[in-house]
XYZ file of C-alpha atoms in Angstrom:
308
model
C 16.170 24.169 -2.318
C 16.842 20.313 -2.237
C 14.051 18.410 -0.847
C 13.553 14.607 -0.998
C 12.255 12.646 -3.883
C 8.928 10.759 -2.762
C 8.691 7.407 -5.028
C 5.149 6.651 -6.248
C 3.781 2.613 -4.496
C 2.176 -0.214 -5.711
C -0.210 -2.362 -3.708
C 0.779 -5.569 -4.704
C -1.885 -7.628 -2.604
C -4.894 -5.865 -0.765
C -6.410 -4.103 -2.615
C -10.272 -3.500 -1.090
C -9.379 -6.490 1.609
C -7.570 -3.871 3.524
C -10.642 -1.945 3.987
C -12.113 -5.611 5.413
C -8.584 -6.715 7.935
C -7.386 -8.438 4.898
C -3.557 -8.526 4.594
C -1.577 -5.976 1.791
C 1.825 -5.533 0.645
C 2.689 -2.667 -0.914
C 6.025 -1.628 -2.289
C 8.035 1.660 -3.372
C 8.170 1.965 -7.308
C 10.796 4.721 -8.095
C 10.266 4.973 -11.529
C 7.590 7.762 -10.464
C 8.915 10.641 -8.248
C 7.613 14.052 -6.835
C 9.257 16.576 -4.980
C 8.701 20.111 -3.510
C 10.142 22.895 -5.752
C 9.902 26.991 -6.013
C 9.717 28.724 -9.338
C 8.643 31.927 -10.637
C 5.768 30.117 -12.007
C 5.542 30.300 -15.429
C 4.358 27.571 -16.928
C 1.012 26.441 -16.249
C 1.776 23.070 -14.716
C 3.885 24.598 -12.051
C 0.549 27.624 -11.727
C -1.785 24.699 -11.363
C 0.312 23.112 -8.704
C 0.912 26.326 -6.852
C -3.026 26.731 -6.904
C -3.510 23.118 -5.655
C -1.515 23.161 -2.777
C -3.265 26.944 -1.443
C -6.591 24.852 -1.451
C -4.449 21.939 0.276
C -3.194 24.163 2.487
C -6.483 25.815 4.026
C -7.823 22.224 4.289
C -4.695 21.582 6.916
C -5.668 24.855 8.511
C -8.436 23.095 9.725
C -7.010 19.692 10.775
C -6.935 18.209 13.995
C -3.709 16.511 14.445
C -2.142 14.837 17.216
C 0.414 17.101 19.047
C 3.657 15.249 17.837
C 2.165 15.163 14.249
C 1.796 18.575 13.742
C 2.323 20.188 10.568
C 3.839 24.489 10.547
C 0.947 25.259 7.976
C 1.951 29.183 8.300
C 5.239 27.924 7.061
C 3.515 26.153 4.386
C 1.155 29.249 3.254
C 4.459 31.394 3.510
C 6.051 29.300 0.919
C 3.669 28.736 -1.407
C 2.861 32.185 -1.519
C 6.770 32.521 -2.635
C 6.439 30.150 -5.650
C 6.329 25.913 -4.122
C 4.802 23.988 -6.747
C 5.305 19.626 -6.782
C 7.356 18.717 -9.286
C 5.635 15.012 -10.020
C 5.759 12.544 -12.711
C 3.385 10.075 -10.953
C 0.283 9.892 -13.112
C -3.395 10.978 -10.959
C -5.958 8.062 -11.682
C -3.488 5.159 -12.160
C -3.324 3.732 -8.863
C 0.362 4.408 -7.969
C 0.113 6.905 -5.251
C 0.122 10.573 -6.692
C -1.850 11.885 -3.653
C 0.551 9.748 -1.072
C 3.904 11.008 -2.399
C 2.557 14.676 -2.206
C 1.241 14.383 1.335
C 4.516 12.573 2.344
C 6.279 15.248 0.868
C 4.704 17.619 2.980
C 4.823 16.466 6.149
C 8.879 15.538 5.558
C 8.923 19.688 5.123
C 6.691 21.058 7.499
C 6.137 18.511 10.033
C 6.999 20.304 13.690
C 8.374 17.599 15.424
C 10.721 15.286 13.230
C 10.527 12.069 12.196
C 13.277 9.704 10.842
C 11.341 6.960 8.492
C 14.851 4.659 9.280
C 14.400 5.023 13.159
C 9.958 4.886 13.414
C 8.874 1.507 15.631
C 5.988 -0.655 15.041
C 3.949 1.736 17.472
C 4.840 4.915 15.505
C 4.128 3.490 12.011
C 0.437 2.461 13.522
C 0.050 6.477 14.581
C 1.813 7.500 11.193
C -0.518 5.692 9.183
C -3.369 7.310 11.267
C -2.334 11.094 10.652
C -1.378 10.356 7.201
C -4.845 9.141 6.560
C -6.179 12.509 8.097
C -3.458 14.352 5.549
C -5.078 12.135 2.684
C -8.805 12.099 3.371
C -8.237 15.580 1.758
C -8.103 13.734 -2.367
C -9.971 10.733 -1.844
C -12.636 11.395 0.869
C -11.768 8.585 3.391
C -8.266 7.135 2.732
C -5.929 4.317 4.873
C -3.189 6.178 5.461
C -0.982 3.876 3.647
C -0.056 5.065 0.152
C 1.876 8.234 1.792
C 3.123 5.676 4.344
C 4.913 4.048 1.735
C 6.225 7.166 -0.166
C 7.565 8.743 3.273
C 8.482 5.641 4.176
C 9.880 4.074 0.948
C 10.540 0.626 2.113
C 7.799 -2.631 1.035
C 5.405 -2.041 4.143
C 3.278 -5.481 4.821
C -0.531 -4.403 6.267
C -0.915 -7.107 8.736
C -4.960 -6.077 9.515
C -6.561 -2.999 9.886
C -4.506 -2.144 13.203
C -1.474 -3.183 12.023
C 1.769 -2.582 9.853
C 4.935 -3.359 9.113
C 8.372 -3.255 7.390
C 9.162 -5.861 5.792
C 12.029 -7.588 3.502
C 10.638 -8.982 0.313
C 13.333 -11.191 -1.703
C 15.308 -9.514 -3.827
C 14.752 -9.108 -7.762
C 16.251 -11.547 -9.873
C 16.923 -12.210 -13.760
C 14.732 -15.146 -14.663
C 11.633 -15.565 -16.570
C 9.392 -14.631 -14.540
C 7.468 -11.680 -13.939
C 5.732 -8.816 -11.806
C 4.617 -6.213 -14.735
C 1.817 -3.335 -14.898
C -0.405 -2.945 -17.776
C -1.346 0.286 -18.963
C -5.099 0.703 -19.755
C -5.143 3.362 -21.570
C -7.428 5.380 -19.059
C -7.656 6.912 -15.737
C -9.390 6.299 -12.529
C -11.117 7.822 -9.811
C -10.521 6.018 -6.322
C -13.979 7.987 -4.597
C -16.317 6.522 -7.250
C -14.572 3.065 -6.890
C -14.719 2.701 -3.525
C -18.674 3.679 -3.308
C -19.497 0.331 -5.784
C -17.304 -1.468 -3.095
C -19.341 -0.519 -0.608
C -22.317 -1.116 -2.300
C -21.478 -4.715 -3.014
C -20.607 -4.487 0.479
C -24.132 -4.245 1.707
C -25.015 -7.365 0.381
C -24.801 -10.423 2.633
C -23.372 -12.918 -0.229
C -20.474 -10.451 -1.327
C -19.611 -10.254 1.908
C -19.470 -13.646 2.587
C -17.199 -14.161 -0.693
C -15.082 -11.820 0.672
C -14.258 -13.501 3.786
C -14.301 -16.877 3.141
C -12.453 -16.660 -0.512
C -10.792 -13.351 -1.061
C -8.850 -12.601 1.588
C -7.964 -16.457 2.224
C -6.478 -16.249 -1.251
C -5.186 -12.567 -1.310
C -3.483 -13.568 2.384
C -1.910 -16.898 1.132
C -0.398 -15.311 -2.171
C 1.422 -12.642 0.394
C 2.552 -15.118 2.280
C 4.171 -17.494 -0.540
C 5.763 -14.439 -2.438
C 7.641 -13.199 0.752
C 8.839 -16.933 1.239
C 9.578 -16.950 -2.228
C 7.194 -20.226 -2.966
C 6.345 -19.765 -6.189
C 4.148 -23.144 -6.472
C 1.333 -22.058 -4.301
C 1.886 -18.366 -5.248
C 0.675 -18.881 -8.548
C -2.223 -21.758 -7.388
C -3.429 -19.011 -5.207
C -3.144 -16.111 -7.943
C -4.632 -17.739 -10.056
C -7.793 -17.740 -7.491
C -7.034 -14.332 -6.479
C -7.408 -13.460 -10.358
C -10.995 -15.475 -11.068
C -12.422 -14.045 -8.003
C -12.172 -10.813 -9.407
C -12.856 -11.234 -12.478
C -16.436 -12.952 -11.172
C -16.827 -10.178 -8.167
C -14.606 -6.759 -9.125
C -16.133 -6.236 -12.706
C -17.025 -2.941 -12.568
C -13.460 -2.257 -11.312
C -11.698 -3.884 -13.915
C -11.351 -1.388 -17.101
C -13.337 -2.353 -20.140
C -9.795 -2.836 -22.466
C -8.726 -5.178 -20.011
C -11.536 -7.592 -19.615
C -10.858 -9.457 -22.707
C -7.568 -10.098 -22.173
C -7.701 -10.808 -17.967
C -9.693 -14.072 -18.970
C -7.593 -15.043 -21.972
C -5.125 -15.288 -18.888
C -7.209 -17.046 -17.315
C -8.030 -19.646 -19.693
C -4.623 -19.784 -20.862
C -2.481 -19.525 -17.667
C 0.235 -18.143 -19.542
C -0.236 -14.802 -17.290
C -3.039 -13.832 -14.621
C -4.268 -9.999 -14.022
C -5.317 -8.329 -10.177
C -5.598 -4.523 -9.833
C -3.294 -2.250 -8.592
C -4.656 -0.122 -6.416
C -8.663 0.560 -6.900
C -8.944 -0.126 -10.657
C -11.801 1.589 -12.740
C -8.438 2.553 -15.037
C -4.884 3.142 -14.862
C -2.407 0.195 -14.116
C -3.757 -3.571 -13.949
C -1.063 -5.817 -12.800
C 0.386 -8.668 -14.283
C 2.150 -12.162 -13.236
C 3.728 -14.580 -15.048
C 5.959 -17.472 -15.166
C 7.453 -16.777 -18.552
C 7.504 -12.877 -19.140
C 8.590 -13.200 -22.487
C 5.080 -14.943 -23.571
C 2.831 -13.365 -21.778
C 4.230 -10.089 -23.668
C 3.785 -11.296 -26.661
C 0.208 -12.005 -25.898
C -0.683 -9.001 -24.511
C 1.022 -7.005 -27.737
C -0.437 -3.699 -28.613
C -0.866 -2.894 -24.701
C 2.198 -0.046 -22.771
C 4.142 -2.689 -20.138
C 6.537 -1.952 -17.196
C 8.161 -4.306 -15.890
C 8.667 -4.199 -11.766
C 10.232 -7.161 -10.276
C 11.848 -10.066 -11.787
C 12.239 -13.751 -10.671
């Protein structure tokens, strides 16, 4: 059996606006994959998968999808019982999508009616996004929809608000000094736990204000600039984006990061966001001059993803 690959994503911008009608762009990163496989079992990765998706499995039993959405879970059962197992690289906890790839996976094989990501309007993507957020609720308790957007999808998808999304062209990759990189921290995180401290802040009438007024004006202008390829104001309004959260997303931001986010800062020889919800796993990185801002951030597991 040859199924698709499903690329892990990376929200570039967004992350936590989205929940609040901020704008996000997220992209594809295919240096992660998963993809549906049958073996005999035998090693206990492949066992461990195999038990996963049985659990995964009766939770679909029990979903409520919309007619044209509809995924053959019999089918599904039928194979798993006969050895299906994900084959994934994508690391769990690091913000890059391990639950969206598998869910987009799974709906590319056992979705009734089918779907061609190339062909899907405007309309579709809105109602994609909707059952794919049903599919994902499953690992995260309440989840957007997007990340498996993006892996079924893989193209850059821009989140226009909370209603809507697109596909959209980002400009293409180019040698130069410049830099979009990830950092590893050195741990894992746990979206759930994450999101609760969100909400928390959430409650209170000042965050919420900071949000609005500073957050997602900055987070929405730094989209903007990078798809029109300004770098100017992309890097005024980073460099916003980047001391609002380091004031405001503290708990988010892992504690081997935190010392070298505001040297960043100080220095503006790079500046740090999160990728995804933070708490551990991948911090991302921007700079004007890749070459320094590695040397400053020696001793730390760096991936390149987009040059300019």
């Amino acid at each position: 059996m040859t199924n698709p690959l499903f690329y892990a994503k990376i929200l570039l911008f967004g992350e936590y606006g989205i929940i609040e009608d901020s704008q996000g762009l997220t992209l594809p990163y295919s240096f992660y994959k998963g993809t549906l496989k049958f073996s005999s079992l035998d090693s206990e990765f492949e066992r461990k998968s195999n038990e996963h998706l049985k659990k995964y499995a009766d939770y679909l039993e029990n979903l409520s999808l919309p007619d044209t959405f509809e995924i053959n879970v019999s089918k599904f059962k039928e194979e798993i019982s006969s050895g299906l197992f994900f084959d994934s690289n994508i690391p769990q906890g690091y913000g890059v999508g391990s639950s969206g790839a598998l869910v987009a996976a799974i709906f590319e094989r056992y979705s009734i009616s089918k779907h061609e990501p190339e062909n899907i309007s405007k309309d579709e993507l809105k109602n994609l996004r909707y059952v794919f957020g049903l599919m994902e609720s499953y690992f995260h308790g309440k989840s957007s929809g997007i990340d498996p957007l993006i892996c079924y999808m893989n193209l850059p998808i821009l989140i226009e608000s909370r209603e809507s999304v697109d596909k959209v062209a980002i400009p293409a990759s180019e040698a130069g000094k410049g830099a979009i990189f990830l950092i590893d921290s050195g741990m894992t995180g746990e979206t759930g736990p994450m999101v609760q401290i969100f909400f928390e802040k959430m409650k209170t009438e000042g965050f919420r204000k900071t949000l609005k007024e500073e957050f997602i004006r900055y987070n929405n202008a730094c989209i903007d600039s990078f798809l029109k390829k300004d770098m100017n104001p992309f890097f005024r309004n980073l460099k916003k984006l980047s001391h609002w959260a380091y004031e405001h997303f503290r708990p988010m931001i892992p504690e081997s990061i935190f010392k070298v986010w505001k040297t960043g800062l100080d220095s503006n020889a790079y500046y740090l966001k999160l990728c995804g919800s933070g708490g551990g796993g991948y911090i991302l990185g921007f700079t004007k001059d890749y070459e320094k801002a590695e040397k400053m951030l020696d001793g730390f597991n760096k991936e390149v993803i987009y040059r300019f």
